[in-house]
Tab-separated table of C-alpha atoms in Angstrom:
chain	number	residue	atom	x	y	z
A	397	GLU	CA	109.017	104.548	59.403
A	398	ILE	CA	108.243	101.059	59.316
A	399	VAL	CA	111.976	99.965	58.019
A	400	ALA	CA	113.576	101.868	60.576
A	401	SER	CA	111.060	100.298	63.639
A	402	VAL	CA	111.986	96.917	61.553
A	403	GLN	CA	115.926	97.979	61.398
A	404	ALA	CA	115.570	99.280	64.989
A	405	ALA	CA	113.888	95.943	66.587
A	406	LEU	CA	116.710	94.085	64.459
A	407	GLY	CA	118.840	96.025	66.362
A	408	GLU	CA	120.015	97.598	62.999
A	409	GLY	CA	120.262	100.953	61.515
A	410	PRO	CA	122.917	103.957	61.360
A	411	LEU	CA	123.398	104.306	64.902
A	412	LYS	CA	123.500	100.569	66.232
A	413	GLY	CA	125.594	100.231	69.076
A	414	ARG	CA	125.707	103.541	70.237
A	415	HIS	CA	124.387	104.863	73.038
A	416	VAL	CA	122.305	107.901	73.506
A	417	ILE	CA	120.653	109.864	76.620
A	418	VAL	CA	117.555	112.061	76.157
A	419	THR	CA	115.917	114.346	78.802
A	420	SER	CA	112.663	115.110	77.808
A	421	GLY	CA	109.511	117.520	79.720
A	422	PRO	CA	109.530	119.774	82.423
A	423	THR	CA	111.053	119.267	85.811
A	424	HIS	CA	109.082	120.107	89.065
A	425	GLU	CA	110.623	121.987	92.080
A	426	PRO	CA	108.596	121.537	95.558
A	427	ILE	CA	107.211	124.638	97.293
A	428	ASP	CA	105.758	122.555	100.054
A	429	PRO	CA	104.022	118.945	99.888
A	430	VAL	CA	101.077	120.529	97.501
A	431	ARG	CA	102.797	123.240	95.539
A	432	TYR	CA	105.708	123.533	93.133
A	433	ILE	CA	106.966	125.286	90.142
A	434	ALA	CA	107.114	123.988	86.884
A	435	ASN	CA	107.901	124.773	82.986
A	436	ARG	CA	105.419	124.638	80.181
A	437	SER	CA	106.729	121.711	78.780
A	438	SER	CA	104.826	118.523	77.492
A	439	GLY	CA	108.113	116.052	76.771
A	440	THR	CA	106.883	116.123	73.129
A	441	GLN	CA	109.389	117.024	70.702
A	442	GLY	CA	111.875	114.953	73.465
A	443	THR	CA	110.022	111.587	73.375
A	444	ALA	CA	109.755	112.154	69.301
A	445	ILE	CA	113.438	112.508	69.206
A	446	ALA	CA	114.122	109.419	71.897
A	447	GLY	CA	111.480	107.873	69.541
A	448	ALA	CA	113.504	108.924	65.979
A	449	LEU	CA	117.291	107.673	67.892
A	450	ARG	CA	115.781	103.796	68.694
A	451	ASP	CA	114.440	104.096	64.787
A	452	LEU	CA	117.977	104.610	63.738
A	453	GLY	CA	119.228	101.662	65.930
A	454	ALA	CA	120.491	103.904	68.996
A	455	LYS	CA	120.285	102.375	72.624
A	456	VAL	CA	118.159	104.965	74.065
A	457	THR	CA	118.280	106.066	77.838
A	458	PHE	CA	115.245	108.305	78.200
A	459	VAL	CA	115.352	110.509	81.819
A	460	THR	CA	111.857	112.448	81.667
A	461	GLY	CA	109.973	114.605	84.193
A	462	PRO	CA	106.953	114.502	84.465
A	463	ALA	CA	105.505	114.447	80.782
A	464	SER	CA	102.334	114.763	79.820
A	465	VAL	CA	102.666	112.402	76.726
A	466	PRO	CA	103.782	108.952	77.700
A	467	PRO	CA	107.134	107.525	76.825
A	468	PRO	CA	108.105	105.948	73.342
A	469	THR	CA	108.469	102.096	73.729
A	470	GLY	CA	111.604	100.355	72.892
A	471	VAL	CA	113.933	102.994	75.028
A	472	GLU	CA	115.058	103.053	78.904
A	473	VAL	CA	112.887	104.729	80.973
A	474	VAL	CA	114.835	106.824	84.394
A	475	ARG	CA	111.800	109.483	85.685
A	476	VAL	CA	112.667	112.086	87.745
A	477	GLU	CA	110.865	114.756	89.254
A	478	THR	CA	113.372	117.139	89.903
A	479	ALA	CA	116.843	119.049	88.098
A	480	ARG	CA	119.025	117.340	90.842
A	481	GLN	CA	117.232	113.906	90.063
A	482	MET	CA	117.461	114.537	86.726
A	483	LEU	CA	121.648	115.297	86.660
A	484	SER	CA	122.307	112.662	89.162
A	485	ALA	CA	120.045	110.369	86.782
A	486	VAL	CA	122.143	111.262	83.387
A	487	GLU	CA	125.299	110.910	85.251
A	488	ALA	CA	124.081	107.351	86.060
A	489	ALA	CA	123.380	106.647	82.680
A	490	LEU	CA	126.937	107.907	81.084
A	491	PRO	CA	128.981	106.911	79.065
A	492	ALA	CA	126.929	107.523	76.183
A	493	ASP	CA	128.027	108.135	72.498
A	494	ILE	CA	125.671	111.297	72.481
A	495	ALA	CA	123.183	113.258	74.951
A	496	VAL	CA	120.443	115.155	73.841
A	497	PHE	CA	119.399	117.603	76.195
A	498	ALA	CA	115.661	118.411	75.386
A	499	ALA	CA	114.414	118.943	79.131
A	500	ALA	CA	112.999	122.127	80.288
A	501	VAL	CA	114.812	121.913	83.431
A	502	ALA	CA	114.170	125.131	86.261
A	503	ASP	CA	116.952	127.095	86.282
A	504	TRP	CA	116.016	127.259	90.136
A	505	ARG	CA	115.047	125.634	93.114
A	506	VAL	CA	113.050	126.626	95.908
A	507	ASP	CA	115.556	126.691	98.766
A	508	ASN	CA	113.293	126.559	101.292
A	509	ALA	CA	110.881	124.217	100.240
A	510	ALA	CA	108.661	123.619	103.839
A	511	GLY	CA	107.969	119.690	104.634
A	512	SER	CA	104.139	121.013	105.704
A	513	LYS	CA	101.654	123.092	103.800
A	514	MET	CA	102.296	126.721	103.931
A	515	LYS	CA	99.103	128.602	105.324
A	516	LYS	CA	97.938	131.891	105.066
A	517	ASP	CA	99.160	133.915	108.002
A	518	GLY	CA	96.092	136.725	107.763
A	519	THR	CA	98.653	138.966	107.205
A	520	GLY	CA	98.116	138.895	103.505
A	521	ARG	CA	101.845	138.873	102.571
A	522	ALA	CA	103.040	135.296	101.125
A	523	PRO	CA	105.783	133.724	103.002
A	524	ALA	CA	109.229	134.533	101.526
A	525	LEU	CA	110.457	132.140	99.041
A	526	GLU	CA	114.607	131.696	98.840
A	527	PHE	CA	115.841	129.937	95.472
A	528	ALA	CA	119.084	128.698	94.903
A	529	GLU	CA	120.434	127.822	91.651
A	530	ASN	CA	119.951	124.229	90.282
A	531	PRO	CA	122.795	122.383	88.503
A	532	ASP	CA	123.324	123.178	84.742
A	533	ILE	CA	123.038	119.654	83.316
A	534	LEU	CA	123.996	120.944	79.786
A	535	ALA	CA	127.287	122.499	80.639
A	536	THR	CA	128.118	119.474	83.546
A	537	VAL	CA	128.120	117.490	81.069
A	538	SER	CA	129.187	119.769	78.046
A	539	LYS	CA	132.481	120.446	79.975
A	540	MET	CA	133.237	116.752	81.311
A	541	ALA	CA	137.297	116.183	81.347
A	542	THR	CA	137.227	112.762	80.589
A	543	GLY	CA	133.983	110.782	79.440
A	544	ARG	CA	132.263	113.668	77.526
A	545	PRO	CA	129.829	112.305	74.877
A	546	ALA	CA	130.982	112.927	71.251
A	547	LEU	CA	127.774	115.038	70.516
A	548	VAL	CA	126.186	116.958	72.911
A	549	ILE	CA	123.354	118.831	72.113
A	550	GLY	CA	121.233	120.951	73.919
A	551	PHE	CA	118.444	123.327	73.421
A	552	ALA	CA	116.821	126.894	73.840
A	553	ALA	CA	113.858	128.287	74.538
A	554	GLU	CA	113.821	131.676	73.581
A	555	THR	CA	110.827	134.101	73.823
A	556	ASP	CA	113.417	136.918	72.240
A	557	ASP	CA	116.328	137.917	69.984
A	558	VAL	CA	116.353	133.225	69.204
A	559	ILE	CA	119.304	133.018	67.181
A	560	ALA	CA	121.848	135.381	68.938
A	561	ASN	CA	120.578	134.208	72.606
A	562	ALA	CA	121.216	130.708	71.520
A	563	THR	CA	124.505	131.086	70.080
A	564	ALA	CA	125.810	132.927	72.800
A	565	LYS	CA	124.560	129.645	74.651
A	566	ARG	CA	126.435	127.057	72.858
A	567	ASP	CA	129.426	129.447	73.292
A	568	ARG	CA	128.600	129.581	77.054
A	569	LYS	CA	127.452	125.898	77.826
A	570	GLY	CA	130.525	124.558	75.637
A	571	CYS	CA	128.275	122.091	73.703
A	572	ASP	CA	128.177	121.040	70.312
A	573	TRP	CA	124.848	122.184	69.128
A	574	ILE	CA	121.819	123.882	70.183
A	575	VAL	CA	118.374	123.209	69.243
A	576	ALA	CA	117.009	126.731	69.467
A	577	ASN	CA	113.120	127.528	68.818
A	578	ASP	CA	110.895	130.598	69.755
A	579	VAL	CA	108.454	129.621	72.945
A	580	SER	CA	106.900	132.753	72.692
A	581	PRO	CA	102.860	132.521	73.409
A	582	ALA	CA	102.782	134.041	70.080
A	583	THR	CA	104.130	131.168	68.067
A	584	GLY	CA	101.645	128.431	69.713
A	585	ILE	CA	105.109	126.280	69.322
A	586	MET	CA	104.742	125.136	73.742
A	587	GLY	CA	102.264	122.003	74.041
A	588	GLY	CA	102.020	122.089	69.967
A	589	GLU	CA	102.227	119.729	67.522
A	590	GLU	CA	104.576	121.676	65.699
A	591	ASN	CA	108.100	123.349	66.079
A	592	ALA	CA	110.090	125.429	63.932
A	593	VAL	CA	113.705	125.195	65.148
A	594	THR	CA	117.748	126.876	64.400
A	595	LEU	CA	120.137	124.307	64.499
A	596	ILE	CA	123.175	126.150	65.722
A	597	THR	CA	126.396	124.946	65.329
A	598	ALA	CA	129.875	125.954	64.733
A	599	ALA	CA	129.450	126.356	61.603
A	600	GLY	CA	126.475	129.022	62.195
A	601	GLY	CA	123.536	129.110	62.539
A	602	GLU	CA	120.517	126.490	60.172
A	603	GLU	CA	116.652	127.516	60.585
A	604	TRP	CA	114.441	125.153	59.896
A	605	PRO	CA	111.006	125.238	58.044
A	606	ARG	CA	107.934	124.739	60.964
A	607	LEU	CA	107.478	121.334	60.478
A	608	PRO	CA	105.804	118.883	62.834
A	609	LYS	CA	107.689	117.678	66.100
A	610	ASP	CA	107.977	113.763	65.223
A	611	GLU	CA	109.398	115.492	61.420
A	612	VAL	CA	111.960	117.641	63.224
A	613	ALA	CA	112.957	114.532	65.544
A	614	ARG	CA	113.692	112.378	62.447
A	615	ARG	CA	115.797	115.442	60.958
A	616	LEU	CA	117.530	115.649	64.122
A	617	ALA	CA	118.216	111.885	64.339
A	618	ALA	CA	119.208	111.983	60.521
A	619	ARG	CA	122.321	114.751	61.091
A	620	ILE	CA	123.428	113.066	64.278
A	621	ALA	CA	123.737	109.622	62.222
A	622	SER	CA	124.958	111.546	59.399
A	623	VAL	CA	127.656	113.052	62.360
A	624	LEU	CA	127.911	110.218	64.120
A	625	GLY	CA	126.363	107.288	62.239
A	626	ALA	CA	129.539	105.441	60.448
A	627	ASP	CA	130.381	102.001	62.182
A	628	VAL	CA	132.129	101.594	65.561
B	1180	GLU	CA	74.747	104.207	88.855
B	1181	ILE	CA	73.182	102.705	85.077
B	1182	VAL	CA	69.520	104.104	86.300
B	1183	ALA	CA	71.070	107.037	87.175
B	1184	SER	CA	72.573	108.099	84.295
B	1185	VAL	CA	69.571	107.377	82.852
B	1186	GLN	CA	67.653	109.338	84.692
B	1187	ALA	CA	70.498	112.167	84.041
B	1188	ALA	CA	69.411	111.489	80.822
B	1189	LEU	CA	65.917	111.900	80.999
B	1190	GLY	CA	66.980	115.389	83.148
B	1191	GLU	CA	64.896	113.191	86.132
B	1192	GLY	CA	66.985	112.417	89.531
B	1193	PRO	CA	66.366	113.843	92.957
B	1194	LEU	CA	68.788	117.109	92.293
B	1195	LYS	CA	66.207	117.720	88.428
B	1196	GLY	CA	65.846	121.551	88.399
B	1197	ARG	CA	69.047	121.976	90.204
B	1198	HIS	CA	72.114	124.065	89.226
B	1199	VAL	CA	75.406	123.168	90.478
B	1200	ILE	CA	79.018	124.635	90.060
B	1201	VAL	CA	82.002	122.474	90.925
B	1202	THR	CA	85.047	123.766	90.474
B	1203	SER	CA	88.030	121.409	89.830
B	1204	GLY	CA	91.842	120.341	89.422
B	1205	PRO	CA	94.768	122.922	89.989
B	1206	THR	CA	94.853	126.658	88.800
B	1207	HIS	CA	98.195	127.432	87.238
B	1208	GLU	CA	99.772	131.128	88.316
B	1209	PRO	CA	102.549	132.175	85.705
B	1210	ILE	CA	106.226	132.918	86.807
B	1211	ASP	CA	106.493	134.284	83.398
B	1212	PRO	CA	105.938	132.941	79.440
B	1213	VAL	CA	107.513	129.215	80.378
B	1214	ARG	CA	107.334	129.085	84.005
B	1215	TYR	CA	104.189	128.501	86.448
B	1216	ILE	CA	103.466	127.625	90.121
B	1217	ALA	CA	101.066	125.195	90.157
B	1218	ASN	CA	99.685	122.350	92.955
B	1219	ARG	CA	99.460	119.184	92.997
B	1220	SER	CA	96.206	118.524	92.139
B	1221	SER	CA	94.946	115.757	89.150
B	1222	GLY	CA	91.095	117.291	88.862
B	1223	THR	CA	89.721	113.099	90.087
B	1224	GLN	CA	87.414	114.044	92.573
B	1225	GLY	CA	86.370	116.991	91.653
B	1226	THR	CA	85.313	115.047	88.092
B	1227	ALA	CA	84.156	112.535	89.902
B	1228	ILE	CA	82.297	114.616	92.054
B	1229	ALA	CA	80.443	116.446	88.776
B	1230	GLY	CA	79.651	113.198	87.310
B	1231	ALA	CA	77.891	111.850	90.509
B	1232	LEU	CA	75.769	115.603	90.959
B	1233	ARG	CA	75.084	114.988	87.325
B	1234	ASP	CA	73.493	111.346	87.539
B	1235	LEU	CA	71.311	112.520	90.415
B	1236	GLY	CA	69.577	115.165	87.704
B	1237	ALA	CA	71.556	118.207	87.935
B	1238	LYS	CA	72.344	120.884	85.753
B	1239	VAL	CA	76.499	121.266	86.193
B	1240	THR	CA	78.635	123.951	85.537
B	1241	PHE	CA	82.366	122.677	86.042
B	1242	VAL	CA	85.001	125.156	86.002
B	1243	THR	CA	88.292	123.456	85.786
B	1244	GLY	CA	91.933	124.776	86.148
B	1245	PRO	CA	94.661	122.814	83.982
B	1246	ALA	CA	93.760	119.015	85.441
B	1247	SER	CA	95.404	116.007	84.195
B	1248	VAL	CA	91.985	113.537	83.872
B	1249	PRO	CA	89.142	114.580	81.492
B	1250	PRO	CA	86.067	116.512	82.081
B	1251	PRO	CA	83.103	114.756	82.546
B	1252	THR	CA	80.294	114.416	79.803
B	1253	GLY	CA	77.127	115.899	80.058
B	1254	VAL	CA	78.347	119.074	82.072
B	1255	GLU	CA	79.306	122.312	80.648
B	1256	VAL	CA	82.858	122.907	80.982
B	1257	VAL	CA	84.492	126.122	81.472
B	1258	ARG	CA	88.339	125.902	81.014
B	1259	VAL	CA	90.506	128.341	83.323
B	1260	GLU	CA	94.584	128.691	84.297
B	1261	THR	CA	94.315	131.319	87.029
B	1262	ALA	CA	92.542	131.958	90.152
B	1263	ARG	CA	91.214	134.621	89.365
B	1264	GLN	CA	89.870	133.201	86.419
B	1265	MET	CA	88.823	131.006	87.821
B	1266	LEU	CA	86.321	133.467	90.314
B	1267	SER	CA	85.422	135.579	87.317
B	1268	ALA	CA	84.222	131.637	85.578
B	1269	VAL	CA	82.314	130.810	89.116
B	1270	GLU	CA	80.732	134.396	89.353
B	1271	ALA	CA	79.182	134.326	85.418
B	1272	ALA	CA	77.884	130.802	86.374
B	1273	LEU	CA	75.913	132.139	89.031
B	1274	PRO	CA	73.185	131.715	90.269
B	1275	ALA	CA	73.384	128.327	91.542
B	1276	ASP	CA	71.558	126.259	94.020
B	1277	ILE	CA	74.951	124.660	95.090
B	1278	ALA	CA	78.254	125.440	95.068
B	1279	VAL	CA	81.434	122.539	95.695
B	1280	PHE	CA	84.763	123.831	95.844
B	1281	ALA	CA	87.051	121.170	94.366
B	1282	ALA	CA	89.846	122.725	92.960
B	1283	ALA	CA	93.200	123.370	94.299
B	1284	VAL	CA	93.227	127.284	93.740
B	1285	ALA	CA	96.824	128.889	94.257
B	1286	ASP	CA	96.727	131.035	97.750
B	1287	TRP	CA	99.217	133.131	95.724
B	1288	ARG	CA	100.150	134.342	92.465
B	1289	VAL	CA	103.029	136.095	90.537
B	1290	ASP	CA	102.514	140.117	91.245
B	1291	ASN	CA	106.044	140.708	89.011
B	1292	ALA	CA	105.106	137.979	86.556
B	1293	ALA	CA	107.266	138.382	83.161
B	1294	GLY	CA	106.226	139.468	79.624
B	1295	SER	CA	109.576	137.388	78.666
B	1296	LYS	CA	111.648	134.156	79.798
B	1297	MET	CA	113.565	135.372	82.973
B	1298	LYS	CA	117.311	135.001	82.470
B	1299	LYS	CA	120.102	133.591	85.041
B	1300	ASP	CA	122.005	136.600	85.333
B	1301	GLY	CA	125.463	135.047	86.109
B	1302	THR	CA	125.315	135.913	89.636
B	1303	GLY	CA	123.237	133.012	90.621
B	1304	ARG	CA	120.522	134.769	92.601
B	1305	ALA	CA	117.404	134.209	91.460
B	1306	PRO	CA	115.107	137.216	90.254
B	1307	ALA	CA	113.130	137.750	92.958
B	1308	LEU	CA	109.785	136.660	92.474
B	1309	GLU	CA	106.830	139.099	94.647
B	1310	PHE	CA	103.606	137.340	95.809
B	1311	ALA	CA	100.182	138.488	95.949
B	1312	GLU	CA	97.098	136.785	97.768
B	1313	ASN	CA	94.730	135.844	95.382
B	1314	PRO	CA	91.047	136.541	95.662
B	1315	ASP	CA	89.378	133.514	98.088
B	1316	ILE	CA	86.800	131.860	95.850
B	1317	LEU	CA	85.180	130.065	98.869
B	1318	ALA	CA	84.932	133.023	101.138
B	1319	THR	CA	83.856	135.507	98.604
B	1320	VAL	CA	80.844	132.873	97.370
B	1321	SER	CA	79.910	132.053	101.137
B	1322	LYS	CA	79.652	135.402	102.387
B	1323	MET	CA	77.062	137.165	99.625
B	1324	ALA	CA	75.190	139.759	100.909
B	1325	THR	CA	72.267	138.159	97.838
B	1326	GLY	CA	72.546	135.394	95.699
B	1327	ARG	CA	74.190	133.063	97.598
B	1328	PRO	CA	73.757	129.558	96.760
B	1329	ALA	CA	71.787	127.597	99.395
B	1330	LEU	CA	74.982	124.967	100.412
B	1331	VAL	CA	78.619	125.960	99.563
B	1332	ILE	CA	80.913	123.405	100.517
B	1333	GLY	CA	84.445	123.501	100.010
B	1334	PHE	CA	87.684	121.233	100.241
B	1335	ALA	CA	90.887	121.332	102.745
B	1336	ALA	CA	93.320	119.542	101.960
B	1337	GLU	CA	95.723	119.423	104.767
B	1338	THR	CA	98.787	117.928	105.979
B	1339	ASP	CA	98.451	118.990	109.789
B	1340	ASP	CA	95.907	118.326	112.688
B	1341	VAL	CA	93.256	117.681	109.873
B	1342	ILE	CA	90.498	118.124	111.448
B	1343	ALA	CA	90.727	121.145	114.097
B	1344	ASN	CA	91.838	123.323	110.901
B	1345	ALA	CA	89.284	121.953	108.667
B	1346	THR	CA	86.794	123.429	111.209
B	1347	ALA	CA	88.383	126.482	111.264
B	1348	LYS	CA	88.120	126.315	107.869
B	1349	ARG	CA	84.542	126.333	107.722
B	1350	ASP	CA	84.257	129.307	110.372
B	1351	ARG	CA	86.443	131.546	108.500
B	1352	LYS	CA	84.811	131.177	105.326
B	1353	GLY	CA	81.498	130.920	105.895
B	1354	CYS	CA	80.898	127.931	104.313
B	1355	ASP	CA	78.437	125.093	105.160
B	1356	TRP	CA	80.464	121.931	104.866
B	1357	ILE	CA	83.777	121.250	104.128
B	1358	VAL	CA	85.145	117.675	102.381
B	1359	ALA	CA	88.352	117.285	104.965
B	1360	ASN	CA	91.700	115.230	103.096
B	1361	ASP	CA	95.014	113.764	104.911
B	1362	VAL	CA	97.164	115.073	101.528
B	1363	SER	CA	100.649	114.487	103.296
B	1364	PRO	CA	103.046	112.470	101.038
B	1365	ALA	CA	102.495	109.052	103.603
B	1366	THR	CA	98.978	108.823	102.405
B	1367	GLY	CA	99.614	108.197	98.652
B	1368	ILE	CA	95.773	110.303	98.018
B	1369	MET	CA	97.054	113.434	95.979
B	1370	GLY	CA	97.063	112.027	92.648
B	1371	GLY	CA	95.581	108.509	93.795
B	1372	GLU	CA	92.664	107.120	93.266
B	1373	GLU	CA	90.959	106.430	96.984
B	1374	ASN	CA	90.574	109.196	99.459
B	1375	ALA	CA	90.016	109.500	103.245
B	1376	VAL	CA	87.443	112.521	104.144
B	1377	THR	CA	86.171	114.455	107.123
B	1378	LEU	CA	82.820	116.192	106.207
B	1379	ILE	CA	82.383	118.886	108.619
B	1380	THR	CA	79.093	120.436	109.288
B	1381	ALA	CA	77.594	122.505	111.726
B	1382	ALA	CA	76.949	119.284	113.484
B	1383	GLY	CA	80.899	118.816	113.606
B	1384	GLY	CA	83.141	116.130	111.984
B	1385	GLU	CA	82.027	112.622	110.522
B	1386	GLU	CA	85.012	110.323	109.309
B	1387	TRP	CA	84.250	108.397	106.069
B	1388	PRO	CA	85.901	104.907	105.351
B	1389	ARG	CA	88.595	105.321	102.911
B	1390	LEU	CA	87.037	105.060	99.614
B	1391	PRO	CA	87.701	105.247	95.906
B	1392	LYS	CA	87.225	108.715	95.110
B	1393	ASP	CA	84.270	107.613	92.702
B	1394	GLU	CA	82.423	106.113	95.970
B	1395	VAL	CA	83.142	109.405	97.663
B	1396	ALA	CA	81.409	111.652	94.970
B	1397	ARG	CA	78.778	109.230	95.370
B	1398	ARG	CA	78.259	109.880	99.079
B	1399	LEU	CA	79.100	113.291	98.864
B	1400	ALA	CA	76.105	113.914	96.054
B	1401	ALA	CA	73.783	111.592	98.039
B	1402	ARG	CA	73.910	113.753	101.393
B	1403	ILE	CA	73.729	117.050	99.086
B	1404	ALA	CA	71.006	115.043	97.680
B	1405	SER	CA	69.172	114.633	100.958
B	1406	VAL	CA	69.867	118.114	102.333
B	1407	LEU	CA	68.693	119.876	99.171
B	1408	GLY	CA	67.132	117.295	96.593
B	1409	ALA	CA	63.618	117.701	97.699
B	1410	ASP	CA	61.247	118.946	94.458
B	1411	VAL	CA	61.667	122.876	94.116
């Protein structure tokens, strides 16, 4: 890792000259000024991936929601809160050679978010929330007609039928790889330090052993470099 | 403060022998295994209050939701996630002389929370969420027929008509004091290091200057001690 960091500081490494966008963390979707809907994502895995790609010499734009871990050093950090802000930040960061969408983006936002704090009205009924579907960042970038990154990688946080759901997601979104993991509470992965992922590519699914998230990140970065790391 | 800490370490100070329950932080109400509804509360003010009461010699039970600041040292920490868990923890910590309910408790929980991750179904419509009103911890403890703490203090995070809303809240909940603050985004108070509060008592409202949250905590603790600090 020291060798890699020195390489990166010198602008060397197999991903030298490559621009990578990494998204990370949760998004927060406001309900009113004091309430919001969030995802259980600490940003640990996305942060580790951004650091591992930096260590291989890539220029990294790190688009992060409100994560509980600090962003890596040596990358360009763009902080966002909502899914729509995250899509805008990704679009502004293009073009890129590689996009890794590790953020846990909210599928829905509250369409009737209030400008003032919602109050109990004495009826015991909650104010009705109306939801709108958020933009799909992974599908949007995967299906770009021009300027699509050469390698687009999505994540699938599943609780049931992990491989089947993730394979279907890869087809539906049009991305190249899916990094699938089982976030069932029993696994202790969500918010933990380890991850057990299955890499879904055109060739099928490849189960990785349970590893520290840093090691998952290094393996994924090495795999990316093996595909795209040839000198430009 | 050093004198106070030494006093506290020696079990001295004007609140020696008093048991205080302090709640702090947000609550998280699950939607499904990966999504939840949260409040924008860092726990900074509640943590400072618990520390200030400890410094005056009180025995503090600190019931905290998933806050972004660490709990104070020298107190008993009880970690909870939801409003219902917080009420249970408060009830388990009774009896107490003083209760300070600084947590930003969710008014509602999702009544139909899912055991598996909710999926987009292709219709563009979100799954319907049904809400149930959470227990009202402040009112429940304020209105205890027997064993009510001698001093019950609530918080009011308001965005409009702060004093009028907080005064009405004091009457409705049956608590002794309300610490009211304006959490409009423009104030920068939510998540910030300063607070501008109005203390609502039976005598009316008393506006405090904008102060660091630590100083608000010390003033509130001193005020509590002036009322209840006489030797038992």
